[in-house]
Coordinates of C-alpha atoms in Angstrom, one line a residue:
Chain A
M491 CA 22.7 6.4 -3.1
T492 CA 21.5 10.0 -3.9
H493 CA 17.9 10.8 -4.4
R494 CA 16.6 13.1 -7.1
T495 CA 13.2 14.7 -7.0
N496 CA 11.7 13.1 -10.1
D497 CA 10.1 9.7 -9.7
E498 CA 11.5 8.3 -12.9
D499 CA 15.0 9.4 -12.0
F500 CA 14.7 7.9 -8.6
A501 CA 13.3 4.6 -10.0
R502 CA 16.2 4.5 -12.5
E503 CA 18.7 5.0 -9.7
L504 CA 17.0 2.3 -7.7
R505 CA 17.1 -0.2 -10.5
A506 CA 20.8 0.5 -10.9
H507 CA 21.3 0.0 -7.2
I508 CA 19.5 -3.3 -7.3
D509 CA 21.7 -4.4 -10.2
T510 CA 24.7 -3.8 -7.9
V511 CA 23.4 -5.2 -4.6
G512 CA 20.8 -7.7 -5.7
P513 CA 21.8 -11.4 -5.2
E514 CA 22.7 -13.8 -8.0
I515 CA 20.0 -16.4 -7.8
A516 CA 20.7 -19.7 -9.4
V517 CA 17.3 -21.1 -10.2
D518 CA 17.2 -24.9 -10.3
L519 CA 15.8 -25.2 -13.8
D520 CA 16.4 -28.9 -14.1
A521 CA 13.4 -29.6 -11.9
V522 CA 10.9 -27.5 -13.8
V523 CA 10.0 -29.7 -16.8
P524 CA 10.0 -33.0 -14.8
R525 CA 7.8 -31.4 -12.2
A526 CA 5.4 -30.1 -14.9
R527 CA 5.3 -33.5 -16.5
R528 CA 4.4 -35.2 -13.2
R529 CA 1.7 -32.7 -12.6
R530 CA 0.3 -33.1 -16.0
V531 CA 0.1 -36.9 -15.5
R532 CA -1.5 -36.4 -12.2
R533 CA -4.0 -33.9 -13.6
V534 CA -5.0 -36.4 -16.3
V535 CA -5.3 -39.2 -13.7
V536 CA -7.3 -37.1 -11.3
T537 CA -9.7 -36.0 -14.0
G538 CA -10.2 -39.6 -15.1
L539 CA -10.8 -40.8 -11.7
A540 CA -13.1 -38.0 -10.9
S541 CA -15.4 -38.7 -13.8
V542 CA -15.5 -42.5 -13.0
G543 CA -16.0 -42.0 -9.3
V544 CA -18.3 -39.1 -9.2
V545 CA -21.5 -41.2 -8.7
A546 CA -20.0 -43.4 -6.1
L547 CA -18.5 -40.5 -4.3
A548 CA -21.8 -38.7 -4.3
A549 CA -23.5 -41.7 -2.7
T550 CA -20.8 -42.0 -0.1
W551 CA -20.9 -38.3 0.8
A552 CA -24.7 -38.5 1.1
V553 CA -24.5 -41.0 3.9
S554 CA -21.2 -40.2 5.6
A555 CA -22.4 -36.9 7.0
E556 CA -18.7 -35.8 7.0
P557 CA -18.1 -34.9 3.4
W558 CA -15.9 -32.4 1.7
V559 CA -18.6 -29.8 1.8
R560 CA -18.7 -26.2 0.7
P561 CA -17.8 -23.5 3.1
A562 CA -21.4 -22.3 3.5
Q563 CA -22.2 -25.7 4.9
V564 CA -19.4 -25.9 7.2
Q565 CA -19.3 -22.4 8.5
P566 CA -18.0 -22.8 12.0
A567 CA -20.3 -21.6 14.7
G568 CA -19.8 -21.4 18.4
P569 CA -17.2 -19.9 20.6
V570 CA -13.7 -19.1 19.8
M571 CA -11.4 -22.0 20.7
A572 CA -14.1 -24.6 20.4
T573 CA -13.2 -28.2 20.0
D574 CA -13.1 -30.3 16.9
D575 CA -16.0 -30.5 14.4
S576 CA -16.2 -34.2 14.7
E577 CA -16.5 -34.1 18.4
K578 CA -19.2 -31.5 18.2
A579 CA -21.3 -33.6 15.9
E580 CA -21.7 -36.4 18.3
E581 CA -23.0 -34.7 21.4
P582 CA -23.0 -31.4 23.2
A583 CA -19.3 -30.6 23.9
P584 CA -18.3 -30.7 27.5
H585 CA -16.3 -27.9 28.9
V586 CA -12.7 -28.3 27.6
S587 CA -9.8 -26.7 29.3
V588 CA -7.6 -25.0 26.7
A589 CA -4.6 -25.0 29.0
P590 CA -2.9 -28.1 27.5
G591 CA -3.7 -26.8 24.0
W592 CA -4.7 -28.9 21.1
P593 CA -2.0 -31.5 20.6
E594 CA -4.3 -34.0 18.7
G595 CA -6.1 -31.7 16.3
K596 CA -6.3 -32.6 12.7
Y597 CA -6.6 -29.0 11.3
W598 CA -6.1 -25.6 12.8
Y599 CA -8.9 -23.5 11.5
V600 CA -8.6 -19.7 11.5
E601 CA -10.9 -17.0 10.3
S602 CA -9.6 -13.5 9.8
N603 CA -10.5 -10.3 8.2
H604 CA -7.8 -8.7 6.0
Q605 CA -7.9 -5.1 5.1
E606 CA -5.5 -2.7 3.4
R607 CA -5.6 1.1 3.7
G608 CA -7.3 2.7 0.8
D609 CA -9.3 -0.4 0.0
D610 CA -12.8 -0.3 1.4
T611 CA -13.3 -4.0 1.0
V612 CA -12.4 -6.4 3.8
A613 CA -11.3 -9.8 2.6
F614 CA -12.6 -12.7 4.6
E615 CA -9.9 -15.3 5.0
Q616 CA -10.3 -18.9 6.0
S617 CA -7.3 -21.1 6.7
W618 CA -7.0 -24.8 7.5
S619 CA -3.5 -25.7 8.6
G620 CA -3.0 -29.4 8.6
H621 CA -1.4 -31.4 11.4
D622 CA -0.1 -34.1 9.1
D623 CA -2.4 -33.4 6.1
P624 CA -2.2 -30.7 3.4
G625 CA -3.9 -27.5 4.3
L626 CA -6.2 -25.1 2.5
H627 CA -6.8 -21.3 2.2
I628 CA -10.0 -19.7 0.9
Q629 CA -10.6 -16.0 0.4
N630 CA -14.1 -14.6 0.4
Q631 CA -15.6 -18.1 0.3
N632 CA -14.4 -18.4 -3.3
V633 CA -13.8 -22.1 -3.5
D634 CA -12.8 -21.9 -7.2
D635 CA -9.8 -19.8 -6.2
A636 CA -8.8 -21.8 -3.2
W637 CA -5.1 -22.5 -2.7
A638 CA -3.5 -25.4 -0.9
K639 CA -0.4 -25.8 1.2
G640 CA 1.6 -28.6 2.6
P641 CA 1.3 -29.9 6.2
S642 CA 1.9 -26.8 8.3
A643 CA 5.1 -25.6 9.8
W644 CA 5.9 -22.5 11.8
G645 CA 9.5 -22.0 10.9
S646 CA 12.8 -23.8 11.6
L647 CA 14.7 -23.5 14.9
K648 CA 18.1 -24.7 16.0
I649 CA 17.6 -26.8 19.1
D650 CA 20.6 -28.4 20.8
G651 CA 22.7 -27.8 17.6
E652 CA 20.1 -29.4 15.3
W653 CA 17.8 -27.7 12.9
V654 CA 14.2 -28.7 13.6
L655 CA 11.3 -27.9 11.3
I656 CA 8.6 -26.7 13.7
G657 CA 5.4 -28.6 12.8
W658 CA 2.3 -29.1 15.0
D659 CA 3.9 -31.7 17.2
E660 CA 7.1 -29.7 17.7
L661 CA 5.0 -26.8 19.0
Y662 CA 4.2 -29.1 21.9
E663 CA 7.9 -29.9 22.5
L664 CA 9.2 -26.4 22.6
P665 CA 10.1 -25.0 26.0
T666 CA 7.5 -22.9 27.7
S667 CA 10.1 -21.1 29.7
A668 CA 10.7 -17.7 28.1
P669 CA 14.4 -17.6 28.9
R670 CA 15.0 -21.0 27.3
L671 CA 12.8 -20.1 24.3
R672 CA 14.7 -16.9 23.9
E673 CA 18.0 -18.8 23.8
I674 CA 16.7 -21.1 21.1
L675 CA 15.5 -18.2 19.0
F676 CA 18.8 -16.4 19.2
D677 CA 20.6 -19.6 18.4
S678 CA 18.4 -19.8 15.3
V679 CA 19.4 -16.4 13.8
R680 CA 21.0 -16.9 10.4
P681 CA 23.0 -14.3 8.6
D682 CA 21.5 -15.1 5.2
R683 CA 17.8 -15.2 6.3
G684 CA 15.4 -12.4 7.2
A685 CA 16.3 -8.7 7.6
G686 CA 17.6 -6.5 10.3
T687 CA 19.4 -7.0 13.5
P688 CA 19.4 -10.4 15.4
E689 CA 16.7 -9.0 17.6
D690 CA 14.6 -8.1 14.5
K691 CA 15.1 -11.7 13.3
V692 CA 14.2 -13.1 16.7
F693 CA 11.0 -11.0 16.7
E694 CA 10.0 -12.4 13.3
M695 CA 10.7 -16.0 14.3
A696 CA 8.7 -15.5 17.5
A697 CA 5.8 -13.9 15.7
E698 CA 5.8 -16.8 13.3
L699 CA 5.1 -19.2 16.2
L700 CA 2.0 -17.1 17.1
R701 CA 0.4 -16.5 13.8
E702 CA -2.4 -18.9 12.8
S703 CA -0.8 -21.4 15.2
P704 CA -2.2 -24.2 17.4
A705 CA 0.7 -23.6 19.9
P706 CA -0.3 -24.4 23.4
P707 CA -1.3 -21.4 25.5
A708 CA 1.8 -21.8 27.7
L709 CA 4.0 -21.5 24.7
R710 CA 2.1 -18.5 23.4
D711 CA 2.6 -16.8 26.7
A712 CA 6.4 -17.5 26.5
V713 CA 6.6 -16.3 22.9
W714 CA 4.7 -13.1 23.9
Q715 CA 7.1 -12.6 26.8
V716 CA 10.2 -13.0 24.6
M717 CA 8.8 -10.6 22.0
S718 CA 7.9 -8.0 24.6
E719 CA 11.3 -8.2 26.3
L720 CA 13.3 -7.4 23.0
S721 CA 14.8 -4.0 22.8
V722 CA 13.1 -3.5 19.4
T723 CA 9.6 -3.6 20.9
T724 CA 7.4 -1.5 23.1
L725 CA 4.4 -2.8 25.0
E726 CA 1.3 -1.2 26.4
V727 CA -2.3 -2.1 27.3
G728 CA -4.9 -1.4 24.6
S729 CA -7.3 -3.0 22.2
D730 CA -7.6 -4.2 18.7
S731 CA -9.5 -2.4 15.9
T732 CA -12.7 -4.0 17.0
G733 CA -12.3 -3.0 20.6
R734 CA -11.2 -6.3 22.0
P735 CA -8.9 -5.6 24.9
G736 CA -5.3 -6.9 24.9
E737 CA -1.7 -6.1 25.1
V738 CA -0.4 -4.0 22.2
L739 CA 3.2 -4.7 21.1
D740 CA 4.9 -2.6 18.5
H741 CA 8.0 -3.7 16.6
V742 CA 10.1 -0.6 16.2
V743 CA 12.2 -0.4 13.0
D744 CA 14.4 2.6 12.5
G745 CA 12.6 4.5 15.2
R746 CA 9.1 3.9 13.7
T747 CA 6.5 1.3 14.3
G748 CA 6.8 -1.3 11.5
E749 CA 4.4 -3.9 12.8
R750 CA 1.9 -4.2 15.7
Y751 CA 0.5 -7.2 17.4
V752 CA -2.4 -7.4 19.8
Y753 CA -2.5 -10.3 22.1
D754 CA -5.3 -11.3 24.4
V755 CA -3.6 -12.3 27.7
V756 CA -6.8 -13.8 29.1
E757 CA -7.8 -16.0 26.2
R758 CA -4.1 -16.3 25.4
R759 CA -4.3 -15.8 21.6
L760 CA -3.3 -13.3 18.9
L761 CA -6.1 -10.9 18.1
E762 CA -4.6 -8.7 15.4
Q763 CA -1.5 -7.9 13.3
W764 CA -0.9 -4.5 11.8
Y765 CA 1.6 -3.2 9.2
F766 CA 2.7 0.5 9.1
D767 CA 4.4 2.7 6.6
T768 CA 7.2 5.1 7.5
E769 CA 4.7 8.0 8.0
G770 CA 3.1 6.1 10.9
E771 CA 0.0 5.3 8.8
W772 CA -1.2 1.7 8.8
V773 CA -1.1 0.0 5.5
G774 CA -2.7 -3.3 6.3
R775 CA -4.1 -5.4 9.1
E776 CA -5.2 -9.0 9.8
T777 CA -7.9 -9.3 12.4
Y778 CA -8.2 -12.8 13.7
V779 CA -11.8 -13.7 14.4
T780 CA -12.0 -17.3 15.2
E781 CA -9.5 -20.1 15.8
R782 CA -10.1 -23.7 16.7
T783 CA -9.4 -27.2 15.6
A784 CA -11.4 -28.7 12.7
G785 CA -12.0 -32.2 11.4
D786 CA -11.8 -31.6 7.7
T787 CA -11.4 -29.0 4.9
P788 CA -14.4 -28.1 2.8
I789 CA -12.7 -29.2 -0.4
E790 CA -9.7 -31.5 -0.9
P791 CA -6.4 -29.7 -1.2
T792 CA -4.5 -30.8 -4.3
L793 CA -1.0 -30.3 -5.5
E794 CA -2.3 -28.4 -8.4
M795 CA -3.9 -25.9 -6.1
A796 CA -0.6 -25.6 -4.2
G797 CA 1.7 -25.4 -7.2
C798 CA 4.0 -27.9 -5.7
A799 CA 5.4 -31.2 -6.9
R800 CA 5.4 -32.9 -3.5
W801 CA 3.6 -32.2 -0.2
E802 CA 6.8 -33.0 1.7
N803 CA 8.4 -29.7 0.8
C804 CA 5.4 -27.7 -0.1
Chain B
M766 CA 18.6 -30.8 -42.2
T767 CA 17.4 -32.9 -39.3
V768 CA 13.8 -33.8 -39.3
T769 CA 12.4 -34.6 -35.8
M770 CA 9.2 -36.1 -34.8
T771 CA 8.2 -34.7 -31.5
A772 CA 6.1 -36.3 -28.8
A773 CA 3.3 -33.9 -29.7
D774 CA 3.5 -34.9 -33.3
A775 CA 3.1 -38.5 -32.5
A776 CA -0.3 -37.7 -31.2
D777 CA -1.4 -35.9 -34.3
P778 CA -3.9 -38.0 -36.4
P779 CA -3.1 -39.0 -39.9
D780 CA -4.4 -36.5 -42.5
D781 CA -7.0 -37.3 -45.1
A782 CA -4.5 -38.9 -47.4
G783 CA -3.4 -41.3 -44.7
F784 CA 0.0 -39.7 -44.0
R785 CA 1.0 -38.6 -40.6
V786 CA 2.0 -35.0 -40.4
V787 CA 5.7 -34.6 -39.5
R788 CA 6.8 -31.2 -38.3
V789 CA 10.3 -29.8 -38.7
G790 CA 12.2 -27.9 -36.0
T791 CA 12.5 -27.9 -32.2
S792 CA 10.2 -29.8 -29.9
Y793 CA 7.7 -28.3 -27.5
E794 CA 10.0 -28.9 -24.6
E795 CA 13.1 -27.7 -26.3
E796 CA 11.4 -24.4 -27.2
F797 CA 10.2 -24.0 -23.6
T798 CA 13.6 -24.9 -22.2
A799 CA 15.3 -22.3 -24.3
F800 CA 12.7 -19.7 -23.1
M801 CA 13.1 -20.8 -19.5
R802 CA 16.9 -20.4 -19.6
D803 CA 16.6 -16.9 -21.0
A804 CA 13.8 -15.8 -18.7
A805 CA 15.0 -17.2 -15.4
P806 CA 17.4 -14.5 -14.3
A807 CA 14.8 -11.7 -14.8
L808 CA 12.1 -13.7 -13.1
A809 CA 14.4 -14.5 -10.2
R810 CA 15.2 -10.9 -9.7
T811 CA 11.5 -10.0 -9.8
A812 CA 10.7 -12.8 -7.3
W813 CA 13.5 -11.7 -5.0
L814 CA 12.1 -8.1 -5.0
L815 CA 8.7 -9.5 -4.2
C816 CA 9.7 -11.8 -1.4
G817 CA 13.1 -10.7 -0.2
D818 CA 14.5 -14.2 0.2
E819 CA 16.9 -15.9 -2.3
H820 CA 15.8 -19.4 -1.5
L821 CA 12.1 -18.6 -1.7
A822 CA 12.7 -16.7 -4.9
D823 CA 14.2 -19.8 -6.5
E824 CA 11.2 -21.8 -5.5
L825 CA 8.7 -19.2 -6.7
V826 CA 10.3 -19.0 -10.1
Q827 CA 10.2 -22.8 -10.4
Q828 CA 6.5 -22.7 -9.6
A829 CA 5.8 -19.9 -12.1
L830 CA 7.8 -21.7 -14.8
T831 CA 6.1 -25.0 -14.1
R832 CA 2.7 -23.4 -14.6
T833 CA 4.0 -21.6 -17.7
F834 CA 5.1 -24.9 -19.1
L835 CA 1.7 -26.5 -18.4
S836 CA 0.1 -23.6 -20.4
W837 CA 2.9 -23.3 -23.0
R838 CA 0.7 -23.5 -26.0
K839 CA -1.3 -20.5 -24.8
A840 CA 1.7 -18.7 -23.3
R841 CA 3.9 -18.9 -26.4
E842 CA 1.2 -17.4 -28.7
R843 CA 1.6 -14.0 -27.2
D844 CA 4.4 -13.0 -24.8
P845 CA 5.6 -16.0 -22.7
L846 CA 7.8 -13.8 -20.4
A847 CA 4.7 -11.7 -19.6
Y848 CA 2.7 -14.9 -18.9
A849 CA 5.4 -16.2 -16.6
R850 CA 5.8 -12.9 -14.9
R851 CA 2.1 -12.5 -14.4
T852 CA 1.9 -16.0 -12.9
L853 CA 4.8 -15.2 -10.6
A854 CA 3.3 -11.9 -9.4
N855 CA 0.0 -13.5 -8.7
L856 CA 1.3 -16.3 -6.6
R857 CA 0.1 -15.9 -3.0
I858 CA 3.6 -15.0 -1.9
D859 CA 2.9 -13.7 1.6
H860 CA 0.7 -16.5 2.7
W861 CA 2.9 -19.1 1.2
R862 CA 5.9 -17.5 2.8
R863 CA 4.3 -17.7 6.2
R864 CA 3.4 -21.3 5.9
R865 CA 5.9 -23.0 3.7
R866 CA 7.9 -25.9 5.0
E867 CA 11.3 -24.6 4.8
V868 CA 14.0 -26.5 3.0
L869 CA 17.1 -26.0 5.1
T870 CA 20.4 -25.0 3.6
E871 CA 23.6 -24.0 5.2
P872 CA 24.5 -20.2 5.1
T873 CA 26.9 -19.3 2.3
A874 CA 30.5 -19.3 3.5
L875 CA 31.8 -15.8 4.2
P876 CA 34.9 -14.6 2.3
E877 CA 38.1 -13.6 4.0
G878 CA 39.7 -10.2 4.9
A879 CA 38.9 -7.2 2.8
E880 CA 36.6 -9.2 0.7
R881 CA 34.7 -10.1 3.8
R882 CA 34.3 -6.3 4.7
S883 CA 33.2 -5.6 1.2
A884 CA 30.8 -8.5 1.3
A885 CA 29.4 -7.3 4.6
E886 CA 28.7 -3.8 3.2
H887 CA 27.1 -5.4 0.2
H888 CA 25.0 -7.5 2.5
A889 CA 24.0 -4.5 4.6
E890 CA 22.9 -2.6 1.5
R891 CA 20.9 -5.5 0.3
D892 CA 19.4 -5.9 3.7
Q893 CA 18.4 -2.2 3.7
L894 CA 16.6 -2.7 0.4
V895 CA 14.8 -5.8 1.6
R896 CA 13.7 -4.0 4.7
A897 CA 12.5 -1.0 2.7
L898 CA 10.4 -3.2 0.4
A899 CA 9.0 -5.0 3.4
T900 CA 7.4 -1.8 4.6
L901 CA 5.1 -1.8 1.7
S902 CA 1.9 -3.8 1.8
T903 CA 1.5 -6.8 -0.5
R904 CA -0.4 -4.9 -3.1
Q905 CA 1.9 -1.9 -2.9
R906 CA 5.0 -4.0 -3.2
R907 CA 3.6 -5.9 -6.3
I908 CA 2.7 -2.7 -8.0
V909 CA 6.0 -0.8 -7.1
V910 CA 8.2 -3.8 -8.1
L911 CA 6.5 -4.3 -11.5
R912 CA 6.1 -0.6 -12.3
H913 CA 9.3 0.9 -11.1
L914 CA 11.8 -1.9 -10.4
V915 CA 11.0 -4.2 -13.3
G916 CA 10.1 -1.2 -15.5
L917 CA 6.7 -2.2 -16.9
T918 CA 4.3 0.5 -18.1
E919 CA 1.3 1.4 -16.0
R920 CA -1.0 -0.4 -18.4
E921 CA 1.1 -3.6 -18.3
V922 CA 1.0 -3.6 -14.6
A923 CA -2.7 -3.1 -14.5
R924 CA -3.2 -6.0 -16.9
D925 CA -0.7 -8.3 -15.1
L926 CA -2.3 -7.8 -11.7
G927 CA -5.9 -7.3 -12.8
V928 CA -6.3 -3.9 -11.2
S929 CA -7.4 -0.5 -12.7
L930 CA -5.0 2.0 -14.2
G931 CA -5.9 4.5 -11.5
T932 CA -5.0 2.0 -8.8
V933 CA -1.6 1.4 -10.4
K934 CA -0.9 5.2 -10.8
S935 CA -1.8 6.1 -7.2
T936 CA -0.3 3.0 -5.5
A937 CA 2.9 3.1 -7.5
S938 CA 3.4 6.8 -6.7
R939 CA 2.7 6.4 -3.0
G940 CA 4.8 3.2 -2.8
L941 CA 7.7 4.8 -4.5
A942 CA 7.5 7.8 -2.2
Q943 CA 7.6 5.5 0.8
L944 CA 10.6 3.6 -0.5
R945 CA 12.4 6.9 -1.1
S946 CA 11.6 8.0 2.4
V947 CA 12.8 4.7 4.0
L948 CA 15.9 4.5 2.0
G949 CA 16.6 8.2 2.5
A950 CA 16.3 7.8 6.3
A951 CA 18.6 4.8 6.2
D952 CA 21.1 6.7 4.1
D953 CA 21.0 9.6 6.7
G954 CA 21.6 7.0 9.4
S955 CA 24.6 5.6 7.5
D956 CA 26.1 9.0 6.9
Q957 CA 26.0 9.6 10.7
G958 CA 27.5 6.2 11.3
G959 CA 24.3 5.0 12.8
A960 CA 23.2 2.5 10.2
R961 CA 21.6 -0.6 11.6

């Protein structure tokens, strides 16, 4: 592809190039109308039930002390990696070792600050990833614009010849030996998924296991080791944008840093993720502030909020 | 001439004279289905440019069309394609992509011989494009895709995404420059036999 100086000419060439190399995507249109019909029915039913049940629910919520409350009322307090809300409510939490991780949590709650270059505002993100239940995401505490997601998963990996969806439980079954984990990740590289070399794809799959994840600390360490030993990464000691110390790992794409991750090797958790442009300027970053288990979401996630027909594949 | 009474018509109350109003023509669903068939290829292309994954693009388009159908009365009054495209562009693609429960499918079978080499080159060029788009931030990518790759006007992009005209101008320009730089660098690498 040749590049001309004028933006419009370049864009026109790019569109022609996309016409040539872009994939033919067969959208399954048969599912659309039936899905919409089901959602419409559900919407009507939910609305009806809500109006009938609102008084009863209000009474129940008042005495349960564990309602679907608004974020302002459930703002998590306390240290990073605290224990479950429901545990905290009963008595002062004893010291809990984080070494085994959080295999029994109901939701994995993460607070982060999202910023893009050129945008002075910082978006405050709250995410509840469900163990078995649907999850929720709220930006800037705007409940009206919350969106939902299915029970959480952190990718799919090919283990002993079988594809396995990595949900919460599977995070606790993955090997914590870096060489074995590396083998699984390379076995899971697919030609029609992701971009770049097999190492680039392994990097992405590994990073997926770390982001907003209740993975046990031992697995996190193994993931970090795998990522740092790839030929497409560089590692050094440094800190995140708020000055928290950690190891700084750059994913190098075409000779330039494409992404950067900062991992706290003491607390054993991801602190920050950066994206860069080709000039070496950052274009966006996600700074993880808090992560812990949580007992509930502040509002109930619905299929309507998720835009899905079923939670099973949402 | 065929006179059809649609499901929507059945819900219409009788008029003052006691006759039920009967409309002539296609039903609500037929009208939407025809629109959907025409619009799906363009929406799929846009979705792929936004997310870089064919399977995810399929699902995103289904989501956008489902929402469009639910609001069809409103969407059809103006520009239904614009409505569907706006819905698509505003889906929380990045977050959803990171946390979706993946539906597993087998990789497409590779063709043989010369066809295989040609397909591999094709795949490499596609991969290069996806990689270049992935260097843009979410907002940059949305604006660049709609403005330059879908070909909307700056005003249309601003309206679709709910951002100012100035933001569209500056972001589209910077984003396109970045794409040009990334693709140019990749081309240089290919020329030297060093393409990844």
